[in-house]
PDB file of C-alpha atoms in Angstrom:
ATOM      1  CA  ASN A 278      25.027  29.713  10.839  1.00 74.00           C
ATOM      2  CA  ALA A 279      22.845  27.974  13.397  1.00 79.00           C
ATOM      3  CA  GLY A 280      22.769  24.870  11.171  1.00 91.00           C
ATOM      4  CA  VAL A 281      19.769  22.594  11.771  1.00 95.00           C
ATOM      5  CA  THR A 282      17.608  23.532  14.736  1.00 96.00           C
ATOM      6  CA  GLN A 283      14.799  21.516  16.277  1.00 97.00           C
ATOM      7  CA  THR A 284      12.149  22.448  18.801  1.00 97.00           C
ATOM      8  CA  PRO A 285      11.133  21.385  21.326  1.00 97.00           C
ATOM      9  CA  LYS A 286      14.039  19.421  22.843  1.00 96.00           C
ATOM     10  CA  PHE A 287      11.692  17.343  25.000  1.00 96.00           C
ATOM     11  CA  GLN A 288       7.970  16.670  24.859  1.00 96.00           C
ATOM     12  CA  VAL A 289       5.510  14.479  26.747  1.00 97.00           C
ATOM     13  CA  LEU A 290       2.145  13.766  25.148  1.00 96.00           C
ATOM     14  CA  LYS A 291      -0.896  11.759  26.072  1.00 97.00           C
ATOM     15  CA  THR A 292      -2.250   9.153  23.698  1.00 97.00           C
ATOM     16  CA  GLY A 293      -4.434  10.790  21.078  1.00 97.00           C
ATOM     17  CA  GLN A 294      -2.944  14.260  21.322  1.00 97.00           C
ATOM     18  CA  SER A 295      -1.500  15.933  18.255  1.00 96.00           C
ATOM     19  CA  MET A 296       1.583  18.085  17.979  1.00 96.00           C
ATOM     20  CA  THR A 297       4.122  19.469  15.530  1.00 97.00           C
ATOM     21  CA  LEU A 298       7.870  19.007  15.759  1.00 98.00           C
ATOM     22  CA  GLN A 299       9.654  21.960  14.267  1.00 98.00           C
ATOM     23  CA  CYS A 300      12.776  21.810  12.112  1.00 98.00           C
ATOM     24  CA  ALA A 301      14.580  24.715  10.494  1.00 97.00           C
ATOM     25  CA  GLN A 302      17.872  25.133   8.661  1.00 96.00           C
ATOM     26  CA  ASP A 303      19.686  28.283   7.598  1.00 94.00           C
ATOM     27  CA  MET A 304      22.068  26.714   5.064  1.00 91.00           C
ATOM     28  CA  ASN A 305      19.735  27.037   2.064  1.00 91.00           C
ATOM     29  CA  HIS A 306      19.637  23.262   1.723  1.00 91.00           C
ATOM     30  CA  GLU A 307      17.134  21.761  -0.688  1.00 89.00           C
ATOM     31  CA  TYR A 308      16.913  18.342   0.901  1.00 89.00           C
ATOM     32  CA  MET A 309      15.469  17.745   4.340  1.00 92.00           C
ATOM     33  CA  SER A 310      14.534  14.546   6.112  1.00 92.00           C
ATOM     34  CA  TRP A 311      12.969  13.298   9.315  1.00 96.00           C
ATOM     35  CA  TYR A 312      14.259  10.206  11.087  1.00 95.00           C
ATOM     36  CA  ARG A 313      13.290   8.444  14.278  1.00 97.00           C
ATOM     37  CA  GLN A 314      15.824   6.611  16.407  1.00 96.00           C
ATOM     38  CA  ASP A 315      14.788   3.704  18.596  1.00 93.00           C
ATOM     39  CA  PRO A 316      16.941   1.286  20.619  1.00 86.00           C
ATOM     40  CA  GLY A 317      17.905  -1.722  18.534  1.00 81.00           C
ATOM     41  CA  MET A 318      16.357  -0.214  15.394  1.00 83.00           C
ATOM     42  CA  GLY A 319      18.794   2.497  14.416  1.00 86.00           C
ATOM     43  CA  LEU A 320      17.683   5.569  12.486  1.00 92.00           C
ATOM     44  CA  ARG A 321      14.679   5.068  10.249  1.00 93.00           C
ATOM     45  CA  LEU A 322      13.491   7.514   7.623  1.00 91.00           C
ATOM     46  CA  ILE A 323       9.971   8.868   8.168  1.00 95.00           C
ATOM     47  CA  HIS A 324       9.512  11.471   5.411  1.00 95.00           C
ATOM     48  CA  TYR A 325      11.802  13.503   3.224  1.00 91.00           C
ATOM     49  CA  SER A 326      11.639  16.510   0.922  1.00 92.00           C
ATOM     50  CA  VAL A 327      13.733  17.351  -2.125  1.00 87.00           C
ATOM     51  CA  GLY A 328      12.615  20.970  -2.208  1.00 89.00           C
ATOM     52  CA  ALA A 329       9.840  23.373  -1.272  1.00 92.00           C
ATOM     53  CA  GLY A 330       6.462  21.900  -2.155  1.00 93.00           C
ATOM     54  CA  ILE A 331       7.813  18.355  -2.692  1.00 92.00           C
ATOM     55  CA  THR A 332       7.643  15.614  -0.075  1.00 94.00           C
ATOM     56  CA  ASP A 333       7.737  11.832  -0.122  1.00 91.00           C
ATOM     57  CA  GLN A 334       7.391   8.945   2.283  1.00 92.00           C
ATOM     58  CA  GLY A 335      10.271   7.082   3.833  1.00 90.00           C
ATOM     59  CA  GLU A 336      10.382   3.725   5.571  1.00 88.00           C
ATOM     60  CA  VAL A 337       7.976   4.443   8.466  1.00 94.00           C
ATOM     61  CA  PRO A 338       5.545   7.228   7.431  1.00 95.00           C
ATOM     62  CA  ASN A 339       2.334   6.031   9.116  1.00 96.00           C
ATOM     63  CA  GLY A 340       0.980   8.409  11.739  1.00 96.00           C
ATOM     64  CA  TYR A 341       3.054  11.353  10.538  1.00 97.00           C
ATOM     65  CA  ASN A 342       2.431  14.207   8.120  1.00 97.00           C
ATOM     66  CA  VAL A 343       4.859  16.687   6.624  1.00 97.00           C
ATOM     67  CA  SER A 344       4.724  19.742   4.410  1.00 96.00           C
ATOM     68  CA  ARG A 345       7.432  21.985   2.950  1.00 96.00           C
ATOM     69  CA  SER A 346       6.153  25.459   2.222  1.00 96.00           C
ATOM     70  CA  THR A 347       9.584  27.111   2.479  1.00 96.00           C
ATOM     71  CA  THR A 348      13.166  25.975   1.904  1.00 95.00           C
ATOM     72  CA  GLU A 349      14.036  26.648   5.539  1.00 96.00           C
ATOM     73  CA  ASP A 350      11.306  24.785   7.409  1.00 97.00           C
ATOM     74  CA  PHE A 351      10.187  21.171   7.453  1.00 98.00           C
ATOM     75  CA  PRO A 352       7.716  20.486  10.290  1.00 98.00           C
ATOM     76  CA  LEU A 353       6.653  16.977  11.280  1.00 98.00           C
ATOM     77  CA  ARG A 354       3.087  16.548  12.511  1.00 98.00           C
ATOM     78  CA  LEU A 355       1.860  13.738  14.716  1.00 96.00           C
ATOM     79  CA  LEU A 356      -1.839  13.418  14.011  1.00 92.00           C
ATOM     80  CA  SER A 357      -2.925  11.276  16.982  1.00 96.00           C
ATOM     81  CA  ALA A 358      -0.001  10.302  19.188  1.00 96.00           C
ATOM     82  CA  ALA A 359       0.442   6.666  20.166  1.00 97.00           C
ATOM     83  CA  PRO A 360       2.892   5.080  22.655  1.00 97.00           C
ATOM     84  CA  SER A 361       4.648   3.428  19.689  1.00 96.00           C
ATOM     85  CA  GLN A 362       5.715   6.913  18.609  1.00 97.00           C
ATOM     86  CA  THR A 363       7.844   7.354  21.725  1.00 97.00           C
ATOM     87  CA  SER A 364      11.259   7.945  20.211  1.00 97.00           C
ATOM     88  CA  VAL A 365      13.997  10.452  19.497  1.00 97.00           C
ATOM     89  CA  TYR A 366      13.300  12.395  16.320  1.00 98.00           C
ATOM     90  CA  PHE A 367      16.069  13.866  14.171  1.00 97.00           C
ATOM     91  CA  CYS A 368      15.772  16.284  11.314  1.00 96.00           C
ATOM     92  CA  ALA A 369      18.533  16.407   8.699  1.00 93.00           C
ATOM     93  CA  SER A 370      19.354  18.544   5.690  1.00 92.00           C
ATOM     94  CA  SER A 371      21.750  18.511   2.753  1.00 87.00           C
ATOM     95  CA  THR A 372      22.350  20.478  -0.429  1.00 80.00           C
ATOM     96  CA  GLY A 373      21.563  17.516  -2.654  1.00 69.00           C
ATOM     97  CA  LEU A 374      23.960  18.830  -5.285  1.00 64.00           C
ATOM     98  CA  GLU A 375      26.252  15.816  -5.240  1.00 63.00           C
ATOM     99  CA  ARG A 376      26.085  12.191  -4.238  1.00 57.00           C
ATOM    100  CA  THR A 377      28.906  12.918  -1.790  1.00 57.00           C
ATOM    101  CA  ASP A 378      26.725  15.445  -0.055  1.00 67.00           C
ATOM    102  CA  THR A 379      26.813  15.532   3.737  1.00 74.00           C
ATOM    103  CA  GLN A 380      23.625  15.268   5.742  1.00 82.00           C
ATOM    104  CA  TYR A 381      23.631  17.628   8.709  1.00 89.00           C
ATOM    105  CA  PHE A 382      21.553  16.488  11.660  1.00 93.00           C
ATOM    106  CA  GLY A 383      19.784  18.563  14.261  1.00 95.00           C
ATOM    107  CA  PRO A 384      20.120  17.897  18.009  1.00 95.00           C
ATOM    108  CA  GLY A 385      16.918  15.868  18.195  1.00 96.00           C
ATOM    109  CA  THR A 386      13.551  15.974  19.951  1.00 97.00           C
ATOM    110  CA  ARG A 387      12.888  13.385  22.660  1.00 97.00           C
ATOM    111  CA  LEU A 388       9.206  12.494  22.591  1.00 97.00           C
ATOM    112  CA  THR A 389       7.369  10.390  25.156  1.00 97.00           C
ATOM    113  CA  VAL A 390       3.768   9.342  24.556  1.00 97.00           C
ATOM    114  CA  LEU A 391       1.936   8.094  27.644  1.00 96.00           C
TER     115      LEU A 391
ATOM    116  CA  GLN B 111      16.318  -9.731   7.955  1.00 72.00           C
ATOM    117  CA  LYS B 112      17.520  -6.159   8.207  1.00 80.00           C
ATOM    118  CA  GLU B 113      19.210  -4.632   5.176  1.00 89.00           C
ATOM    119  CA  VAL B 114      22.094  -3.461   7.347  1.00 93.00           C
ATOM    120  CA  GLU B 115      23.431  -5.399  10.326  1.00 94.00           C
ATOM    121  CA  GLN B 116      25.684  -3.867  12.956  1.00 94.00           C
ATOM    122  CA  ASP B 117      26.794  -5.288  16.280  1.00 86.00           C
ATOM    123  CA  PRO B 118      25.367  -2.956  18.944  1.00 81.00           C
ATOM    124  CA  GLY B 119      28.168  -3.651  21.401  1.00 84.00           C
ATOM    125  CA  PRO B 120      28.920  -2.182  23.842  1.00 92.00           C
ATOM    126  CA  LEU B 121      32.616  -2.275  22.998  1.00 94.00           C
ATOM    127  CA  SER B 122      35.212  -1.156  25.534  1.00 96.00           C
ATOM    128  CA  VAL B 123      38.904  -0.837  24.677  1.00 96.00           C
ATOM    129  CA  PRO B 124      41.903   0.757  26.420  1.00 97.00           C
ATOM    130  CA  GLU B 125      43.222   4.108  25.254  1.00 97.00           C
ATOM    131  CA  GLY B 126      45.698   3.769  22.394  1.00 97.00           C
ATOM    132  CA  ALA B 127      44.229   0.529  21.051  1.00 97.00           C
ATOM    133  CA  ILE B 128      43.094   0.001  17.471  1.00 97.00           C
ATOM    134  CA  VAL B 129      39.316  -0.204  17.199  1.00 97.00           C
ATOM    135  CA  SER B 130      37.525  -2.124  14.468  1.00 96.00           C
ATOM    136  CA  LEU B 131      33.833  -1.472  13.785  1.00 97.00           C
ATOM    137  CA  ASN B 132      31.902  -3.381  11.142  1.00 96.00           C
ATOM    138  CA  CYS B 133      28.641  -3.591   9.226  1.00 97.00           C
ATOM    139  CA  THR B 134      27.259  -6.128   6.808  1.00 97.00           C
ATOM    140  CA  TYR B 135      24.509  -5.479   4.315  1.00 96.00           C
ATOM    141  CA  SER B 136      22.299  -7.413   1.931  1.00 94.00           C
ATOM    142  CA  ASN B 137      21.247  -4.856  -0.699  1.00 90.00           C
ATOM    143  CA  SER B 138      23.529  -5.035  -3.748  1.00 90.00           C
ATOM    144  CA  ALA B 139      22.284  -1.617  -4.875  1.00 87.00           C
ATOM    145  CA  PHE B 140      24.139   0.187  -2.097  1.00 89.00           C
ATOM    146  CA  GLN B 141      26.936   2.273  -3.617  1.00 87.00           C
ATOM    147  CA  TYR B 142      27.627   4.944  -1.009  1.00 87.00           C
ATOM    148  CA  PHE B 143      28.840   4.084   2.455  1.00 91.00           C
ATOM    149  CA  MET B 144      29.147   6.374   5.429  1.00 91.00           C
ATOM    150  CA  TRP B 145      30.135   6.296   9.062  1.00 95.00           C
ATOM    151  CA  TYR B 146      28.487   8.664  11.494  1.00 95.00           C
ATOM    152  CA  ARG B 147      29.570   9.408  15.049  1.00 96.00           C
ATOM    153  CA  GLN B 148      26.924  10.219  17.622  1.00 96.00           C
ATOM    154  CA  TYR B 149      27.769  11.518  21.058  1.00 95.00           C
ATOM    155  CA  SER B 150      25.273  10.968  23.850  1.00 92.00           C
ATOM    156  CA  ARG B 151      22.109  13.051  23.439  1.00 89.00           C
ATOM    157  CA  LYS B 152      23.394  14.653  20.228  1.00 92.00           C
ATOM    158  CA  GLY B 153      22.597  14.254  16.540  1.00 93.00           C
ATOM    159  CA  PRO B 154      24.813  12.103  14.312  1.00 94.00           C
ATOM    160  CA  GLU B 155      27.708  13.793  12.507  1.00 92.00           C
ATOM    161  CA  LEU B 156      29.369  12.490   9.355  1.00 90.00           C
ATOM    162  CA  LEU B 157      32.783  10.981  10.030  1.00 93.00           C
ATOM    163  CA  MET B 158      33.776   9.155   6.845  1.00 90.00           C
ATOM    164  CA  TYR B 159      32.344   8.720   3.366  1.00 87.00           C
ATOM    165  CA  THR B 160      33.292   6.093   0.777  1.00 87.00           C
ATOM    166  CA  TYR B 161      31.987   5.399  -2.688  1.00 82.00           C
ATOM    167  CA  SER B 162      31.972   1.791  -3.953  1.00 80.00           C
ATOM    168  CA  SER B 163      34.818  -0.503  -2.872  1.00 81.00           C
ATOM    169  CA  GLY B 164      38.189   0.484  -1.478  1.00 85.00           C
ATOM    170  CA  ASN B 165      39.829   2.271   1.416  1.00 90.00           C
ATOM    171  CA  LYS B 166      39.752   5.833   2.579  1.00 91.00           C
ATOM    172  CA  GLU B 167      41.952   7.314   5.284  1.00 94.00           C
ATOM    173  CA  ASP B 168      41.443  10.494   7.290  1.00 92.00           C
ATOM    174  CA  GLY B 169      43.829  11.033  10.155  1.00 96.00           C
ATOM    175  CA  ARG B 170      43.353   8.232  12.683  1.00 97.00           C
ATOM    176  CA  PHE B 171      40.293   6.888  10.854  1.00 97.00           C
ATOM    177  CA  THR B 172      40.233   4.405   7.958  1.00 97.00           C
ATOM    178  CA  ALA B 173      37.091   3.240   6.201  1.00 96.00           C
ATOM    179  CA  GLN B 174      37.066   0.065   4.124  1.00 96.00           C
ATOM    180  CA  VAL B 175      34.409  -1.248   1.781  1.00 95.00           C
ATOM    181  CA  ASP B 176      34.339  -4.751   0.340  1.00 94.00           C
ATOM    182  CA  LYS B 177      31.348  -4.909  -1.968  1.00 92.00           C
ATOM    183  CA  SER B 178      32.016  -8.504  -2.965  1.00 92.00           C
ATOM    184  CA  SER B 179      31.486  -9.545   0.663  1.00 93.00           C
ATOM    185  CA  LYS B 180      28.937  -6.800   1.414  1.00 94.00           C
ATOM    186  CA  TYR B 181      31.059  -5.768   4.381  1.00 95.00           C
ATOM    187  CA  ILE B 182      32.285  -2.381   5.553  1.00 96.00           C
ATOM    188  CA  SER B 183      34.670  -1.461   8.349  1.00 96.00           C
ATOM    189  CA  LEU B 184      35.856   1.564  10.263  1.00 97.00           C
ATOM    190  CA  PHE B 185      39.252   1.445  11.968  1.00 97.00           C
ATOM    191  CA  ILE B 186      40.311   3.922  14.630  1.00 97.00           C
ATOM    192  CA  ARG B 187      44.040   4.044  15.399  1.00 97.00           C
ATOM    193  CA  ASP B 188      45.497   5.389  18.640  1.00 97.00           C
ATOM    194  CA  SER B 189      42.021   5.560  20.156  1.00 97.00           C
ATOM    195  CA  GLN B 190      41.315   8.423  22.560  1.00 97.00           C
ATOM    196  CA  PRO B 191      38.696   8.841  25.307  1.00 97.00           C
ATOM    197  CA  SER B 192      37.113  11.528  23.090  1.00 96.00           C
ATOM    198  CA  ASP B 193      36.335   8.769  20.571  1.00 97.00           C
ATOM    199  CA  SER B 194      33.816   7.330  23.031  1.00 97.00           C
ATOM    200  CA  ALA B 195      30.503   7.544  21.176  1.00 97.00           C
ATOM    201  CA  THR B 196      28.044   5.483  19.189  1.00 96.00           C
ATOM    202  CA  TYR B 197      29.186   4.789  15.622  1.00 97.00           C
ATOM    203  CA  LEU B 198      26.536   4.314  12.967  1.00 96.00           C
ATOM    204  CA  CYS B 199      27.113   2.944   9.513  1.00 96.00           C
ATOM    205  CA  ALA B 200      24.829   4.224   6.750  1.00 92.00           C
ATOM    206  CA  MET B 201      24.364   3.354   3.100  1.00 90.00           C
ATOM    207  CA  SER B 202      22.476   4.497   0.049  1.00 84.00           C
ATOM    208  CA  GLY B 203      21.961   3.293  -3.485  1.00 80.00           C
ATOM    209  CA  GLN B 204      21.437   5.007  -6.793  1.00 64.00           C
ATOM    210  CA  THR B 205      18.827   7.684  -6.331  1.00 59.00           C
ATOM    211  CA  ASN B 206      17.740  10.480  -8.589  1.00 52.00           C
ATOM    212  CA  PHE B 207      18.580  13.224  -6.180  1.00 54.00           C
ATOM    213  CA  GLY B 208      21.332  12.326  -3.778  1.00 51.00           C
ATOM    214  CA  ASN B 209      21.773  10.848  -0.364  1.00 51.00           C
ATOM    215  CA  GLU B 210      18.468  11.782   1.173  1.00 60.00           C
ATOM    216  CA  LYS B 211      17.446   8.125   1.588  1.00 74.00           C
ATOM    217  CA  LEU B 212      19.980   6.561   3.896  1.00 83.00           C
ATOM    218  CA  THR B 213      19.679   3.132   5.486  1.00 88.00           C
ATOM    219  CA  PHE B 214      21.367   3.039   8.876  1.00 92.00           C
ATOM    220  CA  GLY B 215      22.786   0.299  11.027  1.00 94.00           C
ATOM    221  CA  THR B 216      21.703   0.179  14.663  1.00 93.00           C
ATOM    222  CA  GLY B 217      24.980   1.670  15.879  1.00 94.00           C
ATOM    223  CA  THR B 218      27.864   0.331  18.006  1.00 95.00           C
ATOM    224  CA  ARG B 219      28.462   1.975  21.357  1.00 95.00           C
ATOM    225  CA  LEU B 220      32.195   2.426  21.923  1.00 96.00           C
ATOM    226  CA  THR B 221      33.949   3.362  25.160  1.00 97.00           C
ATOM    227  CA  ILE B 222      37.671   4.139  25.294  1.00 97.00           C
ATOM    228  CA  ILE B 223      39.052   3.517  28.765  1.00 96.00           C
ATOM    229  CA  PRO B 224      41.814   5.954  29.875  1.00 95.00           C
TER     230      PRO B 224
END
């Protein structure tokens, strides 16, 4: 299993540009999440999904869109990039079958918005 | 005030020492407590998981939860240079689906000096 994969690893955008961060998992996990990690702020939940076709907002959803058309993929879209969105983005997945379930994290995407 | 407080460090200790890492929290609804380890430029990986109050031991690692004080700890015995990483505490409350909504601390950066 490849686990959770994210592309790209690095990205530089200009203010106002849009882009999609890709996330895929091959573990047949129902639950997937997107987090951003900023110095001094820790990991903050952006959006999450409990299954294909179902998404919900996390703590910091503004400026981001998600959709979940398949179990495997959970892309994160930046609609109009802003410098405040410069961060490291992590995708995570879990089975969701038990409360003791482990969240598996991808390697992250480092995004810089100029 | 943040829901979860964690001293960011950095913390440097000599090899073989006992390391103590801590988090405090304010949300009484938190029932599930986790410690993640994150190596530089990698995604977090689950290290320890504890439900409610009590201790849990796994090899050189011991997790403690004191819900009455809203305080959790991670102890590392016989610390090794390979333990050098950032340690994140994470917590979640009663949700309908599982642990997809985690609240993280900011992380403590630990360096073990050979």
